[in-house]
Coordinates of C-alpha atoms in Angstrom, one line a residue:
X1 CA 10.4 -14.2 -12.2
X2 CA 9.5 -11.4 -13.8
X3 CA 7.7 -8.0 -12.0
X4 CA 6.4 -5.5 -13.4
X5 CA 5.1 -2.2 -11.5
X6 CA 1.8 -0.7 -12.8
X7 CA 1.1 3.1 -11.6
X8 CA -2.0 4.7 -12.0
X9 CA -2.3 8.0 -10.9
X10 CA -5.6 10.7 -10.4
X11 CA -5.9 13.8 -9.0
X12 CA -7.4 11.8 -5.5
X13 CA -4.8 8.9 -4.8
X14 CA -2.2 6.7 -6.7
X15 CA -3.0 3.5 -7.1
X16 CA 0.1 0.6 -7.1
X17 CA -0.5 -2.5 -8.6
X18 CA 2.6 -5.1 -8.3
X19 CA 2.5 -7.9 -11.1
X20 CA 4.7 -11.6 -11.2
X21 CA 4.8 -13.4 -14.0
X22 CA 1.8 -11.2 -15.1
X23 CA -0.4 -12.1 -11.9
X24 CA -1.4 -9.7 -9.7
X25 CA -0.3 -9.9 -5.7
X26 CA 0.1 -6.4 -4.2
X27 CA -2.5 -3.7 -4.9
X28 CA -1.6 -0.2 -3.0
X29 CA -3.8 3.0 -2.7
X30 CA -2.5 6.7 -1.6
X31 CA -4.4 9.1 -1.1
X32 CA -3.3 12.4 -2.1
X33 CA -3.4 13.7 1.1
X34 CA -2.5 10.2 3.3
X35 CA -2.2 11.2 7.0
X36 CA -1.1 9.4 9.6
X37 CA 0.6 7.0 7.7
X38 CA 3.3 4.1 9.0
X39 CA 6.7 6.0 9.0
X40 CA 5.7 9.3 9.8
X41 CA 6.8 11.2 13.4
X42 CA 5.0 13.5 14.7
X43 CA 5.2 15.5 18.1
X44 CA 2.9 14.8 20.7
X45 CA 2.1 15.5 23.9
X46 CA 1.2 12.6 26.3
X47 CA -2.5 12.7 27.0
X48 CA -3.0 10.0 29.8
X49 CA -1.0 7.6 32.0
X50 CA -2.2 4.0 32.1
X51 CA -0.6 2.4 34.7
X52 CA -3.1 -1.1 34.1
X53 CA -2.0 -1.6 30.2
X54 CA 1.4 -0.2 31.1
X55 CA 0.9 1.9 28.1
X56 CA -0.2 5.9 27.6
X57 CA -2.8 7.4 25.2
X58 CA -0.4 10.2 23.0
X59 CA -2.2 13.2 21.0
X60 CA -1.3 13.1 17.9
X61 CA -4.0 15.3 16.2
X62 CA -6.0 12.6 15.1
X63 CA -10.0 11.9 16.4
X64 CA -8.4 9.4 18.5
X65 CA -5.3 9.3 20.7
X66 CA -2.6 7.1 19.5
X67 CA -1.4 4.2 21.8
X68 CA 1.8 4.0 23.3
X69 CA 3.4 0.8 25.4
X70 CA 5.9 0.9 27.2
X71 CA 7.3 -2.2 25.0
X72 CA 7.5 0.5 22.1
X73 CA 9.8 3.1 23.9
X74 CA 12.6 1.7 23.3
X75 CA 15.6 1.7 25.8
X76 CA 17.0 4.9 25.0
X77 CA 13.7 7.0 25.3
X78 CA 15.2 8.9 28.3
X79 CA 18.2 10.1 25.7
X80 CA 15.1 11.1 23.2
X81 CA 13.3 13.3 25.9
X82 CA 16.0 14.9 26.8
X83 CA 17.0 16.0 23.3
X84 CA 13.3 16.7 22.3
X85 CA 13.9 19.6 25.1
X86 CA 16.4 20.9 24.2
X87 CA 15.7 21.5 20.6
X88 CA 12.7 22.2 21.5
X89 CA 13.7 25.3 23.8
X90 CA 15.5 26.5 20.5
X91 CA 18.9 27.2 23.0
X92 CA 20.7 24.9 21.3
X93 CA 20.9 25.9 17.5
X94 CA 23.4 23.7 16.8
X95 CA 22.5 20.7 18.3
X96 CA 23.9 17.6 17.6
X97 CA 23.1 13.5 18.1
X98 CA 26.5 12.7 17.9
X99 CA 28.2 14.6 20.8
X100 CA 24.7 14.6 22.7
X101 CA 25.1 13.2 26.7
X102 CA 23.4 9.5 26.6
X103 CA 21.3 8.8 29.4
X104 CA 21.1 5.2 31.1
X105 CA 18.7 2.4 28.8
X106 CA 15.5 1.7 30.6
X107 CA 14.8 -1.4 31.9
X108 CA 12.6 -3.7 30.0
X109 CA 10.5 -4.7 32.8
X110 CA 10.0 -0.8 34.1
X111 CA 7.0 0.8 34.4
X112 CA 5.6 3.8 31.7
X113 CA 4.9 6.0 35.0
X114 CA 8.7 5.8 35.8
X115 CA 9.4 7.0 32.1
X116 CA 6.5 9.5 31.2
X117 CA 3.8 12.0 32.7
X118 CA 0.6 13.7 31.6
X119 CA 1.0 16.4 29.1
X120 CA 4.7 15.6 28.7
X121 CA 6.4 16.0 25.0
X122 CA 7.8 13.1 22.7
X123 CA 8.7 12.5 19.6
X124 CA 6.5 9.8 18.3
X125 CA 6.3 7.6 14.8
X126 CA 3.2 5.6 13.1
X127 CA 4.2 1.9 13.9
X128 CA 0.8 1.3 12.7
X129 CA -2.6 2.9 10.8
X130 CA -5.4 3.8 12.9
X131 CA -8.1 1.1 11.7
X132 CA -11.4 0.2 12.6
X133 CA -12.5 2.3 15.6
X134 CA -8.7 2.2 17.0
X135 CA -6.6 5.3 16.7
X136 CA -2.8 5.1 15.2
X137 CA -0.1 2.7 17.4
X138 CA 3.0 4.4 17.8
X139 CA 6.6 4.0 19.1
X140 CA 9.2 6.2 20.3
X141 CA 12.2 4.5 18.8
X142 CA 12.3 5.6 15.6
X143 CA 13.6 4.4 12.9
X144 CA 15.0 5.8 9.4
X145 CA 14.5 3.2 6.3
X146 CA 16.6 3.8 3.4
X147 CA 17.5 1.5 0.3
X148 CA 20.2 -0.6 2.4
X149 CA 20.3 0.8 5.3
X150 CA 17.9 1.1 8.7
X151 CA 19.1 4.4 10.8
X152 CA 17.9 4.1 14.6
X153 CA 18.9 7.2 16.7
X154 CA 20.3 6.8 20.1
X155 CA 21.2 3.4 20.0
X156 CA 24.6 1.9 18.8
X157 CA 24.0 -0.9 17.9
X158 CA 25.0 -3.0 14.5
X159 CA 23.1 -5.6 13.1
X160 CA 22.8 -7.8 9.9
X161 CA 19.8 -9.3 8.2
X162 CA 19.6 -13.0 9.2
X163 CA 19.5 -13.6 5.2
X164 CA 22.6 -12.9 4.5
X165 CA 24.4 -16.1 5.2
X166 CA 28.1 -15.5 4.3
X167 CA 29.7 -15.4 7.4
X168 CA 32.6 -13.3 5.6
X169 CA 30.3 -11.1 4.2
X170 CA 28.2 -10.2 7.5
X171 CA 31.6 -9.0 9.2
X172 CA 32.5 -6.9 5.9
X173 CA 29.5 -5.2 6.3
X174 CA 29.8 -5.0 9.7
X175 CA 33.4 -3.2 9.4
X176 CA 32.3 -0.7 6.8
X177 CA 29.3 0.3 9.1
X178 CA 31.2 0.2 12.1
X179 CA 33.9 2.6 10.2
X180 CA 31.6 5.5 8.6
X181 CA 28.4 5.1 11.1
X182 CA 27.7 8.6 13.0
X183 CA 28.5 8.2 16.9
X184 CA 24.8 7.8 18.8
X185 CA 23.1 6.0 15.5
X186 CA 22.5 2.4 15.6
X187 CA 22.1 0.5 12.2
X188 CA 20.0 -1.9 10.6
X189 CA 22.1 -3.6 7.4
X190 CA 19.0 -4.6 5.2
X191 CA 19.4 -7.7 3.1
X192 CA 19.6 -6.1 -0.2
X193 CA 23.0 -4.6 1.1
X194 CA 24.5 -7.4 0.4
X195 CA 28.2 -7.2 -1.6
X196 CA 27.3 -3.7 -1.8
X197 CA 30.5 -0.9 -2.3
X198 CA 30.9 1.2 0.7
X199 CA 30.4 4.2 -1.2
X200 CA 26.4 3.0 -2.0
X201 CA 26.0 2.3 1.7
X202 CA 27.5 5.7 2.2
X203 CA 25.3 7.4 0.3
X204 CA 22.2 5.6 2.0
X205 CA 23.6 6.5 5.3
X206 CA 24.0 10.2 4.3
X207 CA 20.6 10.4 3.4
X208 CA 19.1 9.0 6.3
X209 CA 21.2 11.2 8.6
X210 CA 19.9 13.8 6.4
X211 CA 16.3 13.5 7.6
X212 CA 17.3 13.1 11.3
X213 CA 19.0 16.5 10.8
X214 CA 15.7 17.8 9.6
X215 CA 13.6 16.8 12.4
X216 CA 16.1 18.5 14.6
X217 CA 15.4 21.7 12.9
X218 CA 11.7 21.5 12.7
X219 CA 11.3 20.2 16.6
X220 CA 13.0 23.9 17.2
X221 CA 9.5 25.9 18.9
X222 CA 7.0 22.8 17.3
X223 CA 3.7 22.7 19.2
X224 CA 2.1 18.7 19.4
X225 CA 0.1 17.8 17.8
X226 CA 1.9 17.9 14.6
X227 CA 3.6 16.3 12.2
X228 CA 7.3 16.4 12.1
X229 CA 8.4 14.5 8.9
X230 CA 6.5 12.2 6.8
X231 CA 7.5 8.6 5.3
X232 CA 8.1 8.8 1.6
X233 CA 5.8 8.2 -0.5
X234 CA 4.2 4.7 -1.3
X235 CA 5.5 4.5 -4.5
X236 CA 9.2 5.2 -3.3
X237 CA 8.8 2.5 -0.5
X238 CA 7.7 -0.3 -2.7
X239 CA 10.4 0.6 -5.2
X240 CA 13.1 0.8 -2.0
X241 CA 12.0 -2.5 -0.8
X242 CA 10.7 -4.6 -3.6
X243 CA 12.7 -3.4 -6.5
X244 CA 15.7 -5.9 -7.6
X245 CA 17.2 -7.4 -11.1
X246 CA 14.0 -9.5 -11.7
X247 CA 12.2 -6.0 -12.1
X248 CA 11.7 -5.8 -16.1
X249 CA 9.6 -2.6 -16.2
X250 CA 7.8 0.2 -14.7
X251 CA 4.7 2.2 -16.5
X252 CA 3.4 5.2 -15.5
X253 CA 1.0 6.8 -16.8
X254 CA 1.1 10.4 -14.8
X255 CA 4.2 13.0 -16.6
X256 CA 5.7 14.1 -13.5
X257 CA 5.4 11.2 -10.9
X258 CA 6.9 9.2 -14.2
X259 CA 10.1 12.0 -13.9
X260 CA 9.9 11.6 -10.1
X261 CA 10.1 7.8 -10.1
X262 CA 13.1 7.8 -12.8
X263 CA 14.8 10.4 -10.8
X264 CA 14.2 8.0 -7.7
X265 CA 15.8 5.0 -8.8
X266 CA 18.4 6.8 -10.6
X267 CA 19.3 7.1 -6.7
X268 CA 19.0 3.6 -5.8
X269 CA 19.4 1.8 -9.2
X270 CA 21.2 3.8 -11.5
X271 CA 21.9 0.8 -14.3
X272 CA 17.7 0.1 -14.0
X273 CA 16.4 3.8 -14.8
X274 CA 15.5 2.5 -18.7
X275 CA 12.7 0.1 -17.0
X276 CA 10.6 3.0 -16.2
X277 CA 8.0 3.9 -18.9
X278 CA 5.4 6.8 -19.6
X279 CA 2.4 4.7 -20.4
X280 CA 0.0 8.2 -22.9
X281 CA -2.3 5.6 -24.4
X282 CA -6.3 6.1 -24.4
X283 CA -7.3 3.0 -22.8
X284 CA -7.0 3.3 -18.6
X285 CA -3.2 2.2 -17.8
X286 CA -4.9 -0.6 -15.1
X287 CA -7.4 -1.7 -18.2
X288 CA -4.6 -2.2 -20.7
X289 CA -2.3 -4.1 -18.6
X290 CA -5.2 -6.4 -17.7
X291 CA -5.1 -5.0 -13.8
X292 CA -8.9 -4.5 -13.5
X293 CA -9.9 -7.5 -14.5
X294 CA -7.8 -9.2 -11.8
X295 CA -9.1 -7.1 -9.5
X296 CA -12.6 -8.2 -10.5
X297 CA -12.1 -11.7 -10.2
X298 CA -9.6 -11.5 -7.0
X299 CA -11.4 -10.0 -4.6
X300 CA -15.1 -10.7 -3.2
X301 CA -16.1 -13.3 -1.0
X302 CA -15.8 -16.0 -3.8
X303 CA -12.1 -16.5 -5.4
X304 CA -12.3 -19.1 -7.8
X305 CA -9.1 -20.5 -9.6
X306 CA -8.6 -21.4 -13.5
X307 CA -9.0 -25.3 -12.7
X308 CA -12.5 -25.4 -11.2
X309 CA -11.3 -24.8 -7.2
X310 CA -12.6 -22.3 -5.2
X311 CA -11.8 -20.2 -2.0
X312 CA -14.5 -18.7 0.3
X313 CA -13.5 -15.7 2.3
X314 CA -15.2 -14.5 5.4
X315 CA -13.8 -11.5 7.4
X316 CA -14.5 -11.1 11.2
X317 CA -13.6 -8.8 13.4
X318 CA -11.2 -11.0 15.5
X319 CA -10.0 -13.4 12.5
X320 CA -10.3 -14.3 9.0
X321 CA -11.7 -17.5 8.0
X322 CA -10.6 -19.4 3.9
X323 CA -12.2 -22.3 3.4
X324 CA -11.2 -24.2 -0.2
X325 CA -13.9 -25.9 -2.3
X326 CA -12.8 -28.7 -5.0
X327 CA -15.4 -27.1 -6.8
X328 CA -15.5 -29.4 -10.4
X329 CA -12.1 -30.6 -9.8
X330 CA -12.0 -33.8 -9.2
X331 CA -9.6 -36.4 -12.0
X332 CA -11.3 -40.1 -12.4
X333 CA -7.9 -41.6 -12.1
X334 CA -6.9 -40.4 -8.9
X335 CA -8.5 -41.2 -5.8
X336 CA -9.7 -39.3 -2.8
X337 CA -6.5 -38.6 -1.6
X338 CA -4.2 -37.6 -4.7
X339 CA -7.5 -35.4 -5.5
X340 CA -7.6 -33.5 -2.2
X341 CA -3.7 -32.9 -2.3
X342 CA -3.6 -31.8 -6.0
X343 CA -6.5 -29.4 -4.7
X344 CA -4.7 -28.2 -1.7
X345 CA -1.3 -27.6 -3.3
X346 CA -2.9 -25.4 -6.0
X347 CA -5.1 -23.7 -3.4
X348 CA -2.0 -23.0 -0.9
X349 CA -0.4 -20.6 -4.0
X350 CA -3.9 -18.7 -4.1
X351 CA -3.9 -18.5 -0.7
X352 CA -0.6 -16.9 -0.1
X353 CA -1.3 -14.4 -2.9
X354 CA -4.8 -13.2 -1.2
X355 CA -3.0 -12.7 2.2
X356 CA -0.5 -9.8 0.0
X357 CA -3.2 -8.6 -2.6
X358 CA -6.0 -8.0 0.1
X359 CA -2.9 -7.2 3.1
X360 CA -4.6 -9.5 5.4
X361 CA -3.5 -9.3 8.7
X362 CA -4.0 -10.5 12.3
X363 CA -5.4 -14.3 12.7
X364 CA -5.9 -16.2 9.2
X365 CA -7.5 -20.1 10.0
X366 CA -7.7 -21.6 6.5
X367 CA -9.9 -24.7 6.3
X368 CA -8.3 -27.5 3.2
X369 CA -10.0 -30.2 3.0
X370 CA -9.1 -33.4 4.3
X371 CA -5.8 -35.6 4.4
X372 CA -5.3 -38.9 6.0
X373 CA -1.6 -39.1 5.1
X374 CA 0.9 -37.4 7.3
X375 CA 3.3 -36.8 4.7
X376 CA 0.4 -35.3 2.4
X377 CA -0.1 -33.1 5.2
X378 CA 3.7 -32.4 5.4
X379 CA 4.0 -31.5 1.9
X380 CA 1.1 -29.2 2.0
X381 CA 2.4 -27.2 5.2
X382 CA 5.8 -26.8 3.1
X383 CA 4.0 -26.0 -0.1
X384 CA 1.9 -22.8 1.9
X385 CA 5.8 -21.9 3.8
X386 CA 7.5 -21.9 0.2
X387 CA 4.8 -19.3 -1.3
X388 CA 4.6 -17.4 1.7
X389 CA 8.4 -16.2 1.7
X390 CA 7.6 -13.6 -1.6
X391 CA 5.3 -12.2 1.6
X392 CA 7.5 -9.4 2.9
X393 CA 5.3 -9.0 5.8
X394 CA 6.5 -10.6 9.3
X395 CA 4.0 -14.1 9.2
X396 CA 3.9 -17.4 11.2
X397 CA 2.6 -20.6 10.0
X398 CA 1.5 -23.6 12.6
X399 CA 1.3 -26.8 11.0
X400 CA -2.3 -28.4 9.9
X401 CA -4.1 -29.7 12.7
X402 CA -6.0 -33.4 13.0
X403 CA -9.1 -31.2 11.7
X404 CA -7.0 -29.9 8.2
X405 CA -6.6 -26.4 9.8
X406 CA -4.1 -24.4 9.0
X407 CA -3.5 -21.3 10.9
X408 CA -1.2 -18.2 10.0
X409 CA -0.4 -15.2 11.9
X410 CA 0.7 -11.7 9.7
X411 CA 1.3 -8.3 10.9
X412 CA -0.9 -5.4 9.7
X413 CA 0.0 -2.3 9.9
X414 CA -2.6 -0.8 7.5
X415 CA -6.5 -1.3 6.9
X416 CA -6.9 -4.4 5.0
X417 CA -7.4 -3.8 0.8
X418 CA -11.2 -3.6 0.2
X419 CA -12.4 -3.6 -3.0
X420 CA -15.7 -4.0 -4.0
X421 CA -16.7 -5.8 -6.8
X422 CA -20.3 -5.8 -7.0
X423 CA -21.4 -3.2 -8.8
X424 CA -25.6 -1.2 -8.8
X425 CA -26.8 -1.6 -11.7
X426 CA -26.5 1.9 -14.1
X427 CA -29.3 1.2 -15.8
X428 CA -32.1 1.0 -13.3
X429 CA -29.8 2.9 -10.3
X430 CA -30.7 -0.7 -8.1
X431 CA -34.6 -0.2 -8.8
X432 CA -34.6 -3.0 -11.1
X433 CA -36.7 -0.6 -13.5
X434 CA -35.3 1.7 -16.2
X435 CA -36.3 5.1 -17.4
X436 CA -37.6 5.3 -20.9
X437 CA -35.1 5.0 -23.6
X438 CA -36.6 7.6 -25.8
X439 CA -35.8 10.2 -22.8
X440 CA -32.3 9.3 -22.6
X441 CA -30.8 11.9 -25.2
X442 CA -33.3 14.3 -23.4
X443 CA -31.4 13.7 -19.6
X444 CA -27.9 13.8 -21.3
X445 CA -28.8 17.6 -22.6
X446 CA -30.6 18.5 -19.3
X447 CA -27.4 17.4 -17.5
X448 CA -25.5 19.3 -20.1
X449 CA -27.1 22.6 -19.9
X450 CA -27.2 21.9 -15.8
X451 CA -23.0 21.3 -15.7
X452 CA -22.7 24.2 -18.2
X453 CA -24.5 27.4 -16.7
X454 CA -24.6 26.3 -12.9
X455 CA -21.6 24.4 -12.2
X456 CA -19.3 26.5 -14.7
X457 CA -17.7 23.5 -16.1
X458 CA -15.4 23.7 -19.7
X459 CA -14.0 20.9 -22.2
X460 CA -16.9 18.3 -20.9
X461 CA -16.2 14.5 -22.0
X462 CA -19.5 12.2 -22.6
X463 CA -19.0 8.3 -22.3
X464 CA -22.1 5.9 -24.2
X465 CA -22.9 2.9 -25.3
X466 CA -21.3 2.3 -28.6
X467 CA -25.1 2.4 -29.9
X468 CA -25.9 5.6 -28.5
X469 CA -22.6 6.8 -29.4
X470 CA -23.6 6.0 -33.1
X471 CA -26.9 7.7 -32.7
X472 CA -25.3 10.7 -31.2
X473 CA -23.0 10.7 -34.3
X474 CA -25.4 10.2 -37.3
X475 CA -26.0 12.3 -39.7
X476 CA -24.2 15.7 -40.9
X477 CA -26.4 17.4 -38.5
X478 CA -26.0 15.3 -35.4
X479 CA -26.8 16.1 -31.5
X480 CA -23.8 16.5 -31.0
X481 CA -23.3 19.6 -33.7
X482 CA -26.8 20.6 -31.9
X483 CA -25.4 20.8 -28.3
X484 CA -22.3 22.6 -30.1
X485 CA -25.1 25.6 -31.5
X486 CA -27.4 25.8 -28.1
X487 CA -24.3 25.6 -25.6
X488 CA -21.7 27.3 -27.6
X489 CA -19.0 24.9 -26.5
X490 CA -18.2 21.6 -28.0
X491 CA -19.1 18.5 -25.9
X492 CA -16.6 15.5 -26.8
X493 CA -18.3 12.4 -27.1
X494 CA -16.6 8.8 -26.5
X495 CA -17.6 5.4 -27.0
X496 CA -17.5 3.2 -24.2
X497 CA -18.0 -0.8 -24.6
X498 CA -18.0 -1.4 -20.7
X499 CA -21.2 0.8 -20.3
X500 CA -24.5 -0.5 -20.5
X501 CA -27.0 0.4 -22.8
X502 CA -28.0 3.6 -20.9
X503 CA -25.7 4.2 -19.3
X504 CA -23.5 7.3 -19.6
X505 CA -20.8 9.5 -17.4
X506 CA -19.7 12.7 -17.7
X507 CA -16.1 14.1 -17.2
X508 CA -14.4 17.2 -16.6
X509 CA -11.2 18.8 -18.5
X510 CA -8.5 16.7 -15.8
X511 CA -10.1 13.7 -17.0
X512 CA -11.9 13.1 -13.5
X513 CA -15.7 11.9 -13.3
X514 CA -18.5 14.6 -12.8
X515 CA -20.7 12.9 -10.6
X516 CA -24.2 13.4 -11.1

């Protein structure tokens, strides 16, 4: 299988778009200035107690307070609070994990009122984004993630993924870890670790230390709320987690985030750096690579597939609800049956690729239409299992019910990928009437002279139809040489064929839209 990476970046956000096999199933968006994202710590100070939910409400700066159970404290949060105090008090410059006193794990049935008080200090990390009206979830066993590594302070424990099989391997691993592991620092050996050289895990391990060593500086005199130490950036996670030999390329179309990303996985994947490309063409990187029309046709209510079958897509606030049509489908020589399964085999691939592309989460009840065969049913239910394992988040799948139900469980830790793909009209601004097109040349000079002499702006960019574009152009002495004499500054004009007929946009010397 073949992946490619496709980043588009702007002065707002980066936009991620993860392609197999030239399909489309992961689309990311980061905002420039991404707050409160999963991974990052900040200190916090424990605004109430509630003894009911066993859980306590933790300022973390943001407009609401985070939630923290006692589930997420982890059994070494006594060893955490008393280290948070003493780098906090700055007394102990040179503190370290490794020859810190442990305190006794807490019991997993305790109680959060045995453990923590109002107004009380801890060291806190995202577990997951606030959404909705909800404020962040956090926990306060934190955890580092490197390439093959997972660092987890005050906890000595050594674990393997369950994917790595090789019984010989999973104690190699073990030994390494075991022999080059700081004292106080459990580890996580992610699957990708797998036949690795001691000196790569090393080098992860160092790393991650590393950071822990940072927040240990910065918790010297900090003041919740605020933030510690943030995750890495969305691009580097997807390339930590995701990126292996069946990677072919990555294209980027910003200069430095291209030089930070080759510098990245000349880290992690030194014989891979040549995959990375700086993408300088005209068109839009996610328009060249055929990216925005899959995100056209992917997301909306209505997902239909190349053969004629359809999905419907309802979101609710307490589940989400597929339903798959036959749509046109149906083959004369098969009968009811065949037909339904063919249907429901092709729809369980779409299905599993919606649930990563739109990062679906919570309850999922998909309703395919009917079998009477058990072993129909069978195959289906492996079918949807076999797709769903390119899913890296954590997901259950029960069975299909009497009723053709199939229901699926997946963890969200982020507000589900909304994209919307209906679009107001430009011409008539969702009036369903249109200005007169004589008058059109007349607004696009207005708005010049406006974004000119009020706003201040330089090296403007104007986007037409190709017809206006040619009218704009004609003749020796065209308006656009007559904008150049009445506003003393040349106004670059380009063609655009996905604008309507009057419709035009303005842009500034970055290349970003003026809105008007």
């Amino acid at each position: 299988m073949n992946k490619e990476l496709i980043i588009n970046s702007t002065s707002s956000e980066v936009e991620i778009a993860l392609l197999e096999d030239k399909f489309l199933v992961e689309l990311n968006k980061e905002k420039s200035n991404n707050e409160y994202a999963v991974g990052d710590i900040y200190i916090g100070k424990v605004r109430k107690i509630m003894p009911g939910l066993n859980a306590a409400f933790v300022d973390v700066g943001y407009g609401k307070d985070a939630f923290l159970h006692y589930l997420d404290l982890g059994p070494q949060v006594l060893s955490l609070l008393k280290y948070i105090k003493a780098a906090n008090s700055g007394k102990k410059p040179n503190l370290s994990i490794s020859d810190f006193p442990m305190e006794q794990d807490i019991q997993k049935t305790g109680k959060i009122t045995q453990v923590l008080k109002p107004n009380q200090h801890v060291l806190v990390q995202i577990a997951k984004e606030p959404i909705s009206t909800k404020g962040p979830r956090v926990t306060s066993e934190l955890a580092f993630a490197g390439r093959y590594l997972v660092l987890i302070p005050f906890s000595n424990k050594i674990s393997v993924s369950q994917k790595i099989k090789s019984v010989d391997e999973r104690s190699r691993l073990k030994r390494l870890i075991t022999s080059i592991k700081p004292k106080n620092c459990g580890i996580i050996i992610r699957t990708v670790a797998e036949n690795k050289l001691v000196a790569d895990l090393d080098q992860d391990l160092h790393n991650l230390y590393k950071r822990w060593e940072i927040i240990t500086r910065k918790l010297n005199g900090a003041t919740p709320p605020q933030k510690i130490i943030g995750e890495i950036d969305r691009t580097s996670v997807i390339l930590r987690d995701v990126l292996n030999e069946s990677f072919n390329q990555i294209i980027v179309n910003d200069a430095i985030l291209y030089e930070e990303t080759r510098n990245y996985i000349q880290k992690i994947f030194s014989d891979k750096v040549n995959i990375v490309k700086h993408y300088t063409g005209r068109t839009p990187i996610f328009e060249a690579y055929g990216v925005d029309k899959q995100i056209k046709s992917s997301f909306g209510k209505e997902v239909t597939i190349k053969s004629g079958t359809y999905l419907i897509i309802e979101h609710t606030e307490a589940l989400h609800v597929i339903d798959i049509n036959s749509g046109h489908r149906v083959k004369a020589d098969n009968n009811q049956e065949t037909n339904a399964l063919e249907v429901n085999l092709e729809a369980a691939s779409e299905v599993a690729r919606q649930l990563r592309l739109r990062d679906m989460g919570g309850i999922i009840v998909i309703d395919f239409i009917d079998m009477t065969e058990s072993q129909n049913r069978r195959k289906l239910f492996d079918k949807l299992r076999e797709e769903m394992r390119k899913d890296r988040a954590k997901h259950a799948i029960l069975p299909p019910s009497k009723f053709g139900l199939i229901q699926i469980t997946r963890q969200r830790v982020r507000p589900e990928m909304n994209v919307k793909i209906l679009e107001k009209c430009p011409a008539c601004d969702g009036t369903g009437q249109i200005k007169p097109s004589l008058l059109l040349t007349d607004e696009i000079e207005n708005n010049i002279s406006y974004l000119i002499h009020e706003q201040n702006e330089r090296k403007l960019t104007l986007t037409v139809h190709p017809f206006i574009y040619a009218y704009i152009k004609q003749g020796t002495f065209n308006l656009q040489w007559k904008w150049y004499r009445k506003f003393h500054q040349w106004i670059n004009v380009k063609s655009q064929n996905s604008n309507h007929f009057l419709e035009y946009h303005f842009f500034d010397k970055n290349g970003d839209e003026i809105k008007m």
